Coordinates of C-alpha atoms and ligand atoms in Angstrom, one line a residue:
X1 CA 72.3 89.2 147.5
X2 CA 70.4 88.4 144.1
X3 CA 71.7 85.5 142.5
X4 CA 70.5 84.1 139.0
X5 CA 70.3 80.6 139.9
X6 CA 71.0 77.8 137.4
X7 CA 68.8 75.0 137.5
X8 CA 70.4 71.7 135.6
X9 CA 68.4 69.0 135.2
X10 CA 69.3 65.4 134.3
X11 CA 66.5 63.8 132.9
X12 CA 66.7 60.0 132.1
X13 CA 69.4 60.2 135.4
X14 CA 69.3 56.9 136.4
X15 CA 70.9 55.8 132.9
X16 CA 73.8 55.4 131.2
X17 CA 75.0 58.6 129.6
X18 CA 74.1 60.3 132.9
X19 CA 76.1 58.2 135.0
X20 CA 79.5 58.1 132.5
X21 CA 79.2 61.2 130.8
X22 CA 76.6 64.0 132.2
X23 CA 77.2 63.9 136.2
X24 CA 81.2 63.1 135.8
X25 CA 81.5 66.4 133.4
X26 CA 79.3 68.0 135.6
X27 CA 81.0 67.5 138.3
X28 CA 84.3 68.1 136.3
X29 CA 83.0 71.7 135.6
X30 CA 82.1 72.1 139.3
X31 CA 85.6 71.1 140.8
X32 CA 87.3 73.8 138.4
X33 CA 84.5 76.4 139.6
X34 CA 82.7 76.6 136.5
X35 CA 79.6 75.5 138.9
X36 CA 79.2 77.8 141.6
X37 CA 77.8 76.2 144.9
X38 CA 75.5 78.9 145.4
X39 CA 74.1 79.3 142.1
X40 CA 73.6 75.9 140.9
X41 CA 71.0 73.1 141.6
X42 CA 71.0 70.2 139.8
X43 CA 68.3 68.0 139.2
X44 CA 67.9 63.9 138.4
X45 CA 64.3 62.7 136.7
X46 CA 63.8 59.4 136.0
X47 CA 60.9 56.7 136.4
X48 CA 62.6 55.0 139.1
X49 CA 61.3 55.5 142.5
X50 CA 64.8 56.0 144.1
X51 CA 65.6 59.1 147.5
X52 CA 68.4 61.7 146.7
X53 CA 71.1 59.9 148.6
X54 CA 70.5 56.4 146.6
X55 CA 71.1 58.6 143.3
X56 CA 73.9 60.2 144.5
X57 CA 75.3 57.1 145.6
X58 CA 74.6 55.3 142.0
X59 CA 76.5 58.1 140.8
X60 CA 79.6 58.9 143.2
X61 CA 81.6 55.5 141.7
X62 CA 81.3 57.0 138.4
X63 CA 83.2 60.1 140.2
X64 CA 85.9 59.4 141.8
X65 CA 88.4 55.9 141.6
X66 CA 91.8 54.7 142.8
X67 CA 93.6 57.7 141.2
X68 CA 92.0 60.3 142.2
X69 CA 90.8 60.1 145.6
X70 CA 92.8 62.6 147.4
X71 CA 91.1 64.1 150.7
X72 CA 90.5 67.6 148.2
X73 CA 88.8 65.5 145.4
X74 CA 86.5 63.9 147.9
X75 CA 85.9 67.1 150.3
X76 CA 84.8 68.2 146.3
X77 CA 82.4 65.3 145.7
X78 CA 80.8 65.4 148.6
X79 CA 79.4 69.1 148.1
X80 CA 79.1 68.5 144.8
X81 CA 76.7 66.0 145.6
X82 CA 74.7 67.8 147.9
X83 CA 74.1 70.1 145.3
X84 CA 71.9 67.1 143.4
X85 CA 68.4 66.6 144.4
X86 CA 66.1 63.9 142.9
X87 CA 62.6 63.7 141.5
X88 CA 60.6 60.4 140.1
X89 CA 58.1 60.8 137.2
X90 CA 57.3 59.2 134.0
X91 CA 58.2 60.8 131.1
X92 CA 54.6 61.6 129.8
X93 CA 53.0 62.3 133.2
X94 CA 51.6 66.0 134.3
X95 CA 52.0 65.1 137.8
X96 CA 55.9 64.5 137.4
X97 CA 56.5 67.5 135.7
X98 CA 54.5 69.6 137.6
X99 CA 56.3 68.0 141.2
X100 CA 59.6 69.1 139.2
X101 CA 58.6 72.8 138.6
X102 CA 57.7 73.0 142.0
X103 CA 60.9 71.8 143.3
X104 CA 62.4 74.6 141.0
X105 CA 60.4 77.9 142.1
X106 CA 61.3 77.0 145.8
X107 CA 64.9 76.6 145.2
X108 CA 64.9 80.1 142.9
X109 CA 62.9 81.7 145.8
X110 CA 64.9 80.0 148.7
X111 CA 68.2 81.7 146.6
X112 CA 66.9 85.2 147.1
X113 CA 67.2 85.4 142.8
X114 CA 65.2 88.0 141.2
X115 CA 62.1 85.9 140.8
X116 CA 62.5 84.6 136.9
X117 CA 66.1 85.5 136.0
X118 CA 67.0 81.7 136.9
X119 CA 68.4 79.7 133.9
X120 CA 67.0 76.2 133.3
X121 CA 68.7 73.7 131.1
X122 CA 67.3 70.6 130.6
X123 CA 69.7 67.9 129.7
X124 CA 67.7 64.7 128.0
X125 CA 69.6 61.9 128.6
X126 CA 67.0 59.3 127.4
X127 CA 66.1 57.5 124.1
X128 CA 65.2 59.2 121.4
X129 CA 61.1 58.1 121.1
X130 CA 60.5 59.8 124.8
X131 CA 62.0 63.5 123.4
X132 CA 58.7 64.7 121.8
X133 CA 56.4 63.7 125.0
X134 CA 59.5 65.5 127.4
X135 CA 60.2 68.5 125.4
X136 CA 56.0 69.1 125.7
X137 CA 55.8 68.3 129.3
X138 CA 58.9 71.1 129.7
X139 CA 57.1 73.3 127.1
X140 CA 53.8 72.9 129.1
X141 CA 55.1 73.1 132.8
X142 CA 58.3 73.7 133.4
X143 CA 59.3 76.7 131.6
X144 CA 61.3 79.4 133.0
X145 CA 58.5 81.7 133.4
X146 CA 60.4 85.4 132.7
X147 CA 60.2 88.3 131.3
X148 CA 63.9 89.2 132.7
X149 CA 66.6 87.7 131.1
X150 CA 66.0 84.3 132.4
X151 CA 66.6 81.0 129.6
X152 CA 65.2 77.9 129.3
X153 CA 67.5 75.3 127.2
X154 CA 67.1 71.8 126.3
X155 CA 70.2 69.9 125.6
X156 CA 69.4 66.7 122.9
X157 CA 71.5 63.7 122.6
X158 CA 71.5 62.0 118.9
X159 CA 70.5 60.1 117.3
X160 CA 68.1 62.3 116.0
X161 CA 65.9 60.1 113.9
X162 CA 67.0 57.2 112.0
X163 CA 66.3 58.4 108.5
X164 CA 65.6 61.9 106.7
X165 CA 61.9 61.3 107.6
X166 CA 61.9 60.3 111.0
X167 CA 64.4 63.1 112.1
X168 CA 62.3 65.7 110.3
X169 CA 59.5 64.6 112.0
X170 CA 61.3 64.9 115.3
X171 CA 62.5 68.5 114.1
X172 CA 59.2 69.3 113.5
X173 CA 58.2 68.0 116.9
X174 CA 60.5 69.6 118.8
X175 CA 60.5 72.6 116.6
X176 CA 56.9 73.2 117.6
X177 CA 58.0 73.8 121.4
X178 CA 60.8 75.6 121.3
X179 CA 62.9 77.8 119.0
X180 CA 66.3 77.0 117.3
X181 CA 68.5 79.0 119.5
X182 CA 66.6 76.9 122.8
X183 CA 68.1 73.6 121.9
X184 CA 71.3 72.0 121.8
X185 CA 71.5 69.1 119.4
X186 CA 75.5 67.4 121.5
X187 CA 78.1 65.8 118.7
X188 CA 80.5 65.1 121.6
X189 CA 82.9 64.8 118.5
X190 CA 82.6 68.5 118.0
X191 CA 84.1 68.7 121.9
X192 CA 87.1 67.1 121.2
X193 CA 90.2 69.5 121.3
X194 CA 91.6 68.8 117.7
X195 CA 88.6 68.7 116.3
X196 CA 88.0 72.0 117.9
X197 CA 91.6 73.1 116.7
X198 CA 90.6 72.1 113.3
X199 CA 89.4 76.1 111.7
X200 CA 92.4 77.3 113.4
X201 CA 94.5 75.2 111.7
X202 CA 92.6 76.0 108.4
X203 CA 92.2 79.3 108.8
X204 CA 95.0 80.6 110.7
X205 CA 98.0 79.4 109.0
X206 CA 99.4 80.4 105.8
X207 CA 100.8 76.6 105.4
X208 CA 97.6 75.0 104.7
X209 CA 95.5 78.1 103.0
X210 CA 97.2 77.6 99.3
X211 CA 97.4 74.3 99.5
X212 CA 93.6 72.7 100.8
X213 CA 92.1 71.9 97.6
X214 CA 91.7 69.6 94.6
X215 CA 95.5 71.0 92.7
X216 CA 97.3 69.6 95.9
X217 CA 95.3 67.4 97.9
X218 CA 94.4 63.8 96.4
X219 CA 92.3 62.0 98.9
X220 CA 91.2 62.9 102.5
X221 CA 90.5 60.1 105.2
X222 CA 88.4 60.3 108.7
X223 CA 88.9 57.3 110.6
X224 CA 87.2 55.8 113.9
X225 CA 88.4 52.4 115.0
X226 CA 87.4 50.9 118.2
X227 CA 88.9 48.0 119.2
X228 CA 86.1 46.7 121.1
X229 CA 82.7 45.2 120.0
X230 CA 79.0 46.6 120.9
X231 CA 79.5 45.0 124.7
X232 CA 76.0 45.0 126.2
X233 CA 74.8 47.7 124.3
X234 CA 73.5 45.1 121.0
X235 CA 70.3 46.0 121.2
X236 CA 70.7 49.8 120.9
X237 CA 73.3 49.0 117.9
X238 CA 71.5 46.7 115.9
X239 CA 68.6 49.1 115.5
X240 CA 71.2 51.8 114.1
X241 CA 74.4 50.2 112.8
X242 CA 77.3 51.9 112.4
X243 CA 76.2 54.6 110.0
X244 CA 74.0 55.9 112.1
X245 CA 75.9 55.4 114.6
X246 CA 79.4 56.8 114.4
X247 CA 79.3 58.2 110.3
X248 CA 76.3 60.0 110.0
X249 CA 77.1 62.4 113.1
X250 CA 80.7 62.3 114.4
X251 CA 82.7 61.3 111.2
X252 CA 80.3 63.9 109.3
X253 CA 80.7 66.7 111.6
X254 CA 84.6 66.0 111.0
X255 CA 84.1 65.9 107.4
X256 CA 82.2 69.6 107.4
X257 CA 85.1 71.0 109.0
X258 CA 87.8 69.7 107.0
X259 CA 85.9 70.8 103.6
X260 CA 84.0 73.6 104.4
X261 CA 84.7 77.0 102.7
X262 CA 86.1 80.1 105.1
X263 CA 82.8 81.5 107.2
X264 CA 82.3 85.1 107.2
X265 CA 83.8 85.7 111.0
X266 CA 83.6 83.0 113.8
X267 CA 79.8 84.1 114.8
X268 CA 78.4 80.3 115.4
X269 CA 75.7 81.2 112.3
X270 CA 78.0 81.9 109.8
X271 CA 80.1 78.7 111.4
X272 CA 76.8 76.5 110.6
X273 CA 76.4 78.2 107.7
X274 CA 79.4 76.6 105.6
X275 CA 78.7 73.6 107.4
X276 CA 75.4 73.8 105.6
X277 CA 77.0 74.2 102.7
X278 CA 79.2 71.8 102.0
X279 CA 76.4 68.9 103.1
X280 CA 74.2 69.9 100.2
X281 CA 77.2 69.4 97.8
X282 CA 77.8 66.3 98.7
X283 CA 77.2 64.0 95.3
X284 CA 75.1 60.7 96.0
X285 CA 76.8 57.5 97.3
X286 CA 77.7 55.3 94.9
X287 CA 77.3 51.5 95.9
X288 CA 80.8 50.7 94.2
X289 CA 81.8 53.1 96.6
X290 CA 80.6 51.2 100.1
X291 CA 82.0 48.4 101.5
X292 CA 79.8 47.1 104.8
X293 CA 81.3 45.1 107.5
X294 CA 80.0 43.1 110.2
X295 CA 82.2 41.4 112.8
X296 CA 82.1 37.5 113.2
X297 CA 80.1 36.8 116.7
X298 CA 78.0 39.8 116.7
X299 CA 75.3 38.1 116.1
X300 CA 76.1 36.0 119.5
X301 CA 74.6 38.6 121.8
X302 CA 71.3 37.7 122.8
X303 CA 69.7 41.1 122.3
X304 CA 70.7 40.7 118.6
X305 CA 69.0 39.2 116.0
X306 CA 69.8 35.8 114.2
X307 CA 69.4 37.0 110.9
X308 CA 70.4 40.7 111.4
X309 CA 71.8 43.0 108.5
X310 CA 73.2 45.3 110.7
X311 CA 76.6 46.5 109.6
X312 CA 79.5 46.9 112.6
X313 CA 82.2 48.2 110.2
X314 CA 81.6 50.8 106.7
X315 CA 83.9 52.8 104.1
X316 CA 82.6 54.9 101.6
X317 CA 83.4 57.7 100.2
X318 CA 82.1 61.2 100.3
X319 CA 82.3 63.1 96.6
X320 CA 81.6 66.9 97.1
X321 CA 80.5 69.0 93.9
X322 CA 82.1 72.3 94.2
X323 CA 85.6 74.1 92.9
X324 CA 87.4 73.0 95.9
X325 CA 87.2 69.4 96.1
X326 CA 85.8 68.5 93.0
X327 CA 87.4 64.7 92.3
X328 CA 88.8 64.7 95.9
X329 CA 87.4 61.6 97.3
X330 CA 86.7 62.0 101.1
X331 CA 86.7 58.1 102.9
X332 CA 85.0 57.9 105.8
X333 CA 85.6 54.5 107.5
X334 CA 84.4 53.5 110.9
X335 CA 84.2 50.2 112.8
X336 CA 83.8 47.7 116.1
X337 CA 85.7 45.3 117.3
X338 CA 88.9 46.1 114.8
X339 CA 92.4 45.7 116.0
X340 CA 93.3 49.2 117.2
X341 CA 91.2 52.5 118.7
X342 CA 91.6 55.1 117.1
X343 CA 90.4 58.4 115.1
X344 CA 92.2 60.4 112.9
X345 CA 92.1 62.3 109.7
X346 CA 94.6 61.8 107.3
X347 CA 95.3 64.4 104.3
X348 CA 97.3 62.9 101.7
X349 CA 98.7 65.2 98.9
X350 CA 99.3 64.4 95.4
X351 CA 103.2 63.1 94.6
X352 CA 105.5 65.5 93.6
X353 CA 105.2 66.6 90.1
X354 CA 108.7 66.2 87.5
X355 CA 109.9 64.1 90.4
X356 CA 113.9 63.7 90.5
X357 CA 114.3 61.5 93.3
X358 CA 112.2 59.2 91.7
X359 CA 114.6 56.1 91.7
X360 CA 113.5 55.0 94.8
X361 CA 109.9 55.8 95.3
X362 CA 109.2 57.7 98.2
X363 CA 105.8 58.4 100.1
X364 CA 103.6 61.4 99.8
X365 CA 103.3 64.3 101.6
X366 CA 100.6 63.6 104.3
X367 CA 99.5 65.8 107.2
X368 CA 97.6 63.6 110.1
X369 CA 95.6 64.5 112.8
X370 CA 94.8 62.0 115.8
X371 CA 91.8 63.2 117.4
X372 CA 92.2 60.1 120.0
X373 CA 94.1 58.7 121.5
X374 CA 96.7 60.5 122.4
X375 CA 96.3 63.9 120.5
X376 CA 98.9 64.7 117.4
X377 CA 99.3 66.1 114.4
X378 CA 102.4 65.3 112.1
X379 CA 103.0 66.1 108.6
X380 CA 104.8 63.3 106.6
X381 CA 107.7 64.4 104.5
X382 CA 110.7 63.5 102.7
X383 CA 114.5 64.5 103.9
X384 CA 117.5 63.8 103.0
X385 CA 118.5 60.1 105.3
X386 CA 121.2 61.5 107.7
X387 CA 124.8 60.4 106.8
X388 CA 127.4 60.6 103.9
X389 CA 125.0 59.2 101.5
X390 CA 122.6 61.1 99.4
X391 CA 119.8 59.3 99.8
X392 CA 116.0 59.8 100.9
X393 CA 113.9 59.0 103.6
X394 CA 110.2 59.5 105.2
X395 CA 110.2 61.4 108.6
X396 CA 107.9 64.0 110.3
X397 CA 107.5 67.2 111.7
X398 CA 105.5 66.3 114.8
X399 CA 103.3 67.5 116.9
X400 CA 102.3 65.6 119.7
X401 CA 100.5 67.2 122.6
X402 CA 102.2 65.1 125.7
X403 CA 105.0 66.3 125.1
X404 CA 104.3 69.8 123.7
X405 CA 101.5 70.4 125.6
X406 CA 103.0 68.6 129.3
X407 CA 101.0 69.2 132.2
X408 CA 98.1 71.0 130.2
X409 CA 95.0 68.8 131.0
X410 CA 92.8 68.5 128.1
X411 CA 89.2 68.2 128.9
X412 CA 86.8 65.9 128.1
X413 CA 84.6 66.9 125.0
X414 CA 81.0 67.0 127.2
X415 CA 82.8 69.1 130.0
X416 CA 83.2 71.8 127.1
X417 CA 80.1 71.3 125.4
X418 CA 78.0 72.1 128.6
X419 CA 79.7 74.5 129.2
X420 CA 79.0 76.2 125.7
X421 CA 75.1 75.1 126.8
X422 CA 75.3 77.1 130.0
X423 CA 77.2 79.9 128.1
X424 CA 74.9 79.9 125.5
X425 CA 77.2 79.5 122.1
X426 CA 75.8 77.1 119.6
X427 CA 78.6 77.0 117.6
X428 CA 79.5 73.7 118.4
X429 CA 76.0 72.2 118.4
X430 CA 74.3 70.8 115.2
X431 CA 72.0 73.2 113.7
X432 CA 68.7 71.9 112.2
X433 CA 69.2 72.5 108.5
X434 CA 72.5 70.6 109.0
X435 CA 71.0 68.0 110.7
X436 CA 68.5 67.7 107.6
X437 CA 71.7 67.6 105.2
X438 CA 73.2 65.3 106.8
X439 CA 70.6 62.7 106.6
X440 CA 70.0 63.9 102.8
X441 CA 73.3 61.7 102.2
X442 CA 73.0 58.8 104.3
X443 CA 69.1 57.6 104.0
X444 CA 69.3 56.3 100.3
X445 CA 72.1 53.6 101.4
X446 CA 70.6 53.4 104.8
X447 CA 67.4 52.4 103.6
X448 CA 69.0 49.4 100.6
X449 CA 70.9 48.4 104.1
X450 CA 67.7 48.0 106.0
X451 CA 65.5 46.4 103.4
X452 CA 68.4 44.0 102.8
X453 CA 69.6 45.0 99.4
X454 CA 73.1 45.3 100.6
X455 CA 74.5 43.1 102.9
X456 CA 77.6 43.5 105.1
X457 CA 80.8 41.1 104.6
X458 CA 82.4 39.0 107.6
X459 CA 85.1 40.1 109.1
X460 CA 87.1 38.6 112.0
X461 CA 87.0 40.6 115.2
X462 CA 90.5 42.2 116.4
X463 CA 91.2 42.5 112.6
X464 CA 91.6 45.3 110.1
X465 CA 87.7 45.0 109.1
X466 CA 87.1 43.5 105.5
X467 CA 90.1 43.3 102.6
X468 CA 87.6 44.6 100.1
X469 CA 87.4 47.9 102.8
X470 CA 91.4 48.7 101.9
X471 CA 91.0 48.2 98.2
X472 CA 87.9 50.7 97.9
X473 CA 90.6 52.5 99.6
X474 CA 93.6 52.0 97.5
X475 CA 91.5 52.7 94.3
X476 CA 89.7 56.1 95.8
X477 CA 94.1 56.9 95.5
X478 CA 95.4 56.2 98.8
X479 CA 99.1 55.3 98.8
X480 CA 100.1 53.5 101.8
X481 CA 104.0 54.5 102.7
X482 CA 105.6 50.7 102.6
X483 CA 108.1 50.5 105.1
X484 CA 107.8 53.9 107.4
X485 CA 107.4 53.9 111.1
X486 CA 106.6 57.6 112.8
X487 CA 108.7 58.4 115.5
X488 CA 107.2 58.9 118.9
X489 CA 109.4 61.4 120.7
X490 CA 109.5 59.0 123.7
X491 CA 111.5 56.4 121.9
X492 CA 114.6 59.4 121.5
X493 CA 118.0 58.3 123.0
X494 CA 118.3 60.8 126.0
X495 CA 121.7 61.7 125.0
X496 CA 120.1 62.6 121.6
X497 CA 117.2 64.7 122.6
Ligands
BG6_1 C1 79.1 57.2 120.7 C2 78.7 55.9 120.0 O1 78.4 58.2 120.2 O2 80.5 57.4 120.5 C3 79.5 54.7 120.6 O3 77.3 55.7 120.3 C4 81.0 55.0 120.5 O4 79.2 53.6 119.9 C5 81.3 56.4 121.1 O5 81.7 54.0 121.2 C6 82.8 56.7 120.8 O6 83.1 57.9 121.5 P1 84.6 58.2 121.8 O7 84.6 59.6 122.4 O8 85.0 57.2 122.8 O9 85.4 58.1 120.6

């Protein structure tokens, strides 16, 4: 039998993102036979001089736990690990490299493939400054050496850069070893089911297609709360702030689908390509329109600095220049160590023109989507209150996935995105040109941040982030509905539902 193997490799395997979020989707994708046994191999690379078994053990915690260690789930794990072999090497080292290759070809030959129709993704799981030195190692020796249909694939993790300059230059870097449709720049935002249900909803439902745009629609929110502080990973954060962090990339990639135009047809190019789009009309920030946030005690970790400038909390808001959204304000907020966790995009319409129910104020029309946690959408409206009295009320027309959705499993966003590596669609990757646009908005204000020109305001952790944050907010047109609760459907009388 001829079998194109698939090689997977893991570089950086040793770290963090490998152990919580690589080998657990991997693995994920192997129990539901995505992976097949006999056509995969996956590879760890890292510096650490460590056997096969001590990786797979430094990994199997990070697979299986109290919940979910039925005699089937481990049978699973233990071939799954099996299937992961182990190779030391520094990250700018010939020798290393060429050990790894070698490892490869004898695992294609051993698999009676077609000599060169084997698929090679390499999955960089490592800080950013090591890419350039990795991606020519990989370029030099480790190619999938075909002329037969065989791929080679690199799969990058952000951030890509920390300013337009910096993550051209890495572009460029990169660029110069492989081409475009080789590399996989992951937004595990982009692998989350609603955000991935977003151009449906758009495109494929009469509802919305009339109505998304500057006549009906008077501010747009995406939100990402966590309700939890930088926890051991302070040094990382402080050189990148929240920004860079969380708005730059996932709020951003949020924001493109939420405002882009129609694409042609669902080809990933023509995807990108209003993605594109919509970046470059984004106006410049104004600094009335920022308000930077750090939280009280961030500075206590000792892999922070005293004096850092490094904001934990940000709103601003997004202005784009075109005949959709012109005056729509877009308010991307994002923060550590608030009071809940959360993301969600909230589309609020503009109040009801030659209003007659007007004597008692009621709240807007507002459609919500919670990417996490919890997935939902609702759409806020007003109805008449139930009972003999003519009077008003806020409800919803909700749908939440629990209960809609019960027993589905919805996976987790890297599960689908490797997939999609593996499969070859790019649709949910970050192309380069987008990448560039996307730090076209951000590196003005980045760079008054970082040479101290703006400064961030307290806030106390387990809070709402600063006051000053919900007054940009309230003056960008946000009306808060005083007094309404939603309804989860869990709360319904039984005899009711
Ligand atoms: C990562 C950020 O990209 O996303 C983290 O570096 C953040 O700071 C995380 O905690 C949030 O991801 P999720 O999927 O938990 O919302």
């Amino acid at each position: 039998v001829k079998v194109a193997v698939r090689i997977f490799f893991v570089l950086g395997a040793s770290g963090d993102l490998a152990k919580k979020k690589t080998f657990p989707a991997l693995f994920n994708l192997f129990r539901q036979g995505f992976l097949h046994p006999d056509e995969v191999h996956i590879f760890g690379y890292a510096r650490t001089k460590i056997s096969d078994d001590e990786l797979r053990n430094r990994i199997r915690g990070y697979l299986i736990n109290d919940k979910n260690a039925s005699p089937e789930h481990v049978e699973k794990l233990s071939k799954f690990l099996e299937l992961i072999k182990y190779v030391s090497g520094s990250y700018d080292s010939e020798e290393g490299f060429r050990l790894l290759d070698k490892e490869i070809s004898e695992h294609e030959l051993s698999k009676n493939s077609v000599e060169g129709t084997s698929r090679r993704l390499f999955y960089l799981a490592l800080p950013p400054s090591v890419y350039p030195s990795v991606c020519k190692m990989i370029r030099n020796f480790c190619m999938n050496r075909s002329d037969l249909g065989g791929w080679t694939r690199i799969v990058v993790e952000k951030p890509f850069g920390k300013d337009l300059e910096s993550a051209e230059q890495l572009s460029t870097q990169i660029g110069e070893l492989f081409e475009e449709p080789q590399i996989y720049r992951i937004d595990h935002y982009l692998g989350k089911e609603l955000v991935q249900n977003l151009l449906v909803l758009r495109f494929a439902n009469r509802f919305f297609l009339p109505l998304w745009n500057r006549d009906n629609i008077d501010n747009v929110q995406i939100v990402f709360r966590e309700d939890f502080g930088t926890d051991g990973r302070g040094g990382y954060f402080d050189e990148y702030g929240i920004i860079r962090d969380i708005i730059q990339n996932h709020l951003l990639q949020v924001f493109c689908l939420v405002a882009m135009e129609k694409p042609v047809s669902l080809k990933p190019e023509h995807i990108r390509d209003e993605k594109v789009k919509v970046l470059q009309s984004v106006l410049p920030i104004k600094d009335e329109e920022v308000v930077l946030g750090q939280y009280e005690g961030y500075r206590d970790d000792p892999t922070v600095p005293d004096q850092s400038n490094t904001p934990t909390f940000a709103t601003l808001v997004l202005r784009i220049h075109n005949e959709r959204w012109e005056g729509v304000p877009f308010v991307l907020k994002a923060g550590k160590a608030l009071n809940s966790r959360k993301a969600e995009i909230r589309v609020q319409f503009k109040d009801v023109p030659g209003d007659i129910y007007k004597c008692k104020k009621q709240g807007r029309n507002e459609f919500v989507i919670r990417l996490q946690p919890s997935e939902a959408m609702y759409m806020k409206l007003t109805v008449k209150q139930p009972g003999l009295e003519m009077s008003t009320a806020q409800s919803e027309l909700d749908l939440s996935y629990v209960q809609r959705y019960q027993g589905v499993t919805i996976p987790e966003a890297y599960e689908r995105l490797i997939l999609d590596t593996i499969r070859g669609d790019q649709q949910h990757f970050v192309r380069r040109d987008e990448l560039k646009a996307a730090w076209e908005i951000f590196t003005p204000l980045l760079h008054r941040i970082d040479d101290g020109e703006m400064k961030p305001l307290p806030y106390q952790p387990g809070s709402r982030g600063p006051a000053e944050a919900d007054e940009l907010l309230a003056k960008a047109g946000y009306v808060q509905t005083h007094g309404y609760k939603k309804k989860t459907k869990t709360t319904l009388n039984p005899h009711q539902a």
